[in-house]
Amino acid sequence: MYQEQLSSAKPGFILIMIDQSASMSDKYTNLNKAEFAAKAVNRVIGEIITACSSGNEIKDRCFVAAVGYGASINVLFLHKASELAKNPDTTTLKRKVSDGAGGLVEVDEVMRVFVKPTASNGT
């Protein structure tokens, strides 16, 4: 298996492909598939930024691209980690976390938005 440590000197490339066809309007849990996919992708990109962080600095250890596909193909973005970290678009979500006593408590989570839910046209 090929393994390479990502670094600023040897950055990687992460390609995220997102189905944006009409079938993504189908229900999945309490969201539709498009909302669920966008939420997952936004969390992953947030984790990538965190992994590229060193103190207050965001190191460009990788490039990230997102491509939406359905009736057509749309390149949503292609950016270095440091450029993604500058994204000011956020949303607040409710998240259940452990209360430390075996139960769950609902808290607000601020999440950056890189991808918005889309479901249209054919595949």
Coordinates of C-alpha atoms in Angstrom, one line a residue:
M1 CA 0.0 0.0 0.0
Y2 CA 1.2 3.5 -0.9
Q3 CA 1.6 5.9 2.0
E4 CA 2.8 9.4 2.0
Q5 CA 2.8 12.0 4.8
L6 CA 1.1 15.2 3.7
S7 CA 3.1 18.3 4.3
S8 CA 3.4 21.9 3.1
A9 CA 6.4 20.7 1.0
K10 CA 4.4 17.7 -0.4
P11 CA 0.7 18.7 -0.3
G12 CA -2.0 16.2 -1.1
F13 CA -5.2 16.6 -3.1
I14 CA -8.6 15.6 -1.8
L15 CA -11.5 15.3 -4.3
I16 CA -15.0 15.2 -2.9
M17 CA -17.8 14.2 -5.4
I18 CA -21.4 15.0 -4.4
D19 CA -24.5 13.6 -6.0
Q20 CA -26.8 16.6 -6.6
S21 CA -29.4 14.8 -8.8
A22 CA -33.1 14.9 -8.0
S23 CA -32.9 11.6 -6.1
M24 CA -31.1 13.5 -3.4
S25 CA -34.4 15.1 -2.4
D26 CA -35.5 11.7 -0.9
K27 CA -35.8 11.6 2.8
Y28 CA -32.9 10.2 4.9
T29 CA -33.3 10.3 8.7
N30 CA -34.8 13.7 9.6
L31 CA -33.1 15.3 6.6
N32 CA -33.2 14.7 2.9
K33 CA -30.1 13.1 1.3
A34 CA -28.9 16.4 -0.1
E35 CA -29.0 18.1 3.4
F36 CA -27.3 15.0 4.9
A37 CA -24.5 14.9 2.3
A38 CA -23.8 18.7 2.5
K39 CA -23.6 18.4 6.3
A40 CA -21.2 15.5 6.1
V41 CA -19.0 17.2 3.5
N42 CA -18.9 20.5 5.5
R43 CA -17.9 18.5 8.6
V44 CA -15.1 16.7 6.7
I45 CA -13.7 19.9 5.3
G46 CA -13.8 21.4 8.8
E47 CA -11.7 18.4 10.0
I48 CA -9.3 18.8 7.1
I49 CA -8.7 22.4 8.2
T50 CA -8.2 21.3 11.8
A51 CA -5.7 18.7 10.6
C52 CA -3.8 21.4 8.7
S53 CA -3.7 23.7 11.7
S54 CA -0.5 24.4 13.6
G55 CA -1.3 26.8 16.4
N56 CA -3.1 29.7 14.8
E57 CA -1.6 29.0 11.4
I58 CA -3.3 26.9 8.7
K59 CA -0.6 25.1 6.7
D60 CA -1.3 24.2 3.1
R61 CA -0.9 20.4 3.5
C62 CA -3.6 19.7 0.9
F63 CA -5.8 21.1 -1.8
V64 CA -9.5 20.3 -1.6
A65 CA -11.9 20.2 -4.5
A66 CA -15.6 19.5 -4.5
V67 CA -17.5 18.5 -7.6
G68 CA -21.3 18.3 -7.8
Y69 CA -22.9 16.0 -10.4
G70 CA -26.4 15.4 -11.6
A71 CA -27.7 16.6 -14.9
S72 CA -24.4 18.4 -15.3
I73 CA -21.1 18.6 -13.6
N74 CA -20.2 21.6 -11.5
V75 CA -16.8 22.3 -9.9
L76 CA -18.0 23.8 -6.6
F77 CA -14.5 24.9 -5.5
L78 CA -10.8 24.1 -5.6
H79 CA -8.8 25.7 -2.8
K80 CA -5.8 25.3 -0.5
A81 CA -6.6 24.6 3.2
S82 CA -5.6 28.1 4.2
E83 CA -8.1 29.6 1.7
L84 CA -10.9 27.3 2.9
A85 CA -10.2 28.4 6.5
K86 CA -11.1 32.0 5.5
N87 CA -14.7 31.0 4.5
P88 CA -17.0 33.3 6.6
D89 CA -20.2 31.4 5.8
T90 CA -21.4 29.5 8.9
T91 CA -24.6 28.0 10.3
T92 CA -25.6 26.9 13.8
L93 CA -26.8 23.3 14.3
K94 CA -28.2 21.5 17.3
R95 CA -26.0 18.6 18.4
K96 CA -26.5 16.0 21.1
V97 CA -23.4 15.3 23.3
S98 CA -22.8 13.3 26.4
D99 CA -23.6 15.1 29.7
G100 CA -21.1 12.9 31.5
A101 CA -23.7 11.1 33.5
G102 CA -25.0 8.7 30.8
G103 CA -27.4 11.1 29.2
L104 CA -27.4 13.5 26.3
V105 CA -27.7 17.2 26.2
E106 CA -28.4 19.4 23.2
V107 CA -25.8 22.1 22.4
D108 CA -25.3 24.6 19.6
E109 CA -22.5 23.8 17.1
V110 CA -21.2 26.5 14.7
M111 CA -20.2 24.8 11.4
R112 CA -18.7 26.4 8.4
V113 CA -20.7 26.0 5.2
F114 CA -18.7 25.1 2.1
V115 CA -21.3 23.1 0.2
K116 CA -25.1 23.8 0.2
P117 CA -27.7 21.1 -0.3
T118 CA -28.7 20.7 -3.9
A119 CA -31.1 18.2 -5.5
S120 CA -32.3 18.8 -9.0
N121 CA -32.5 17.4 -12.5
G122 CA -31.6 13.9 -13.6
T123 CA -28.5 11.8 -12.9

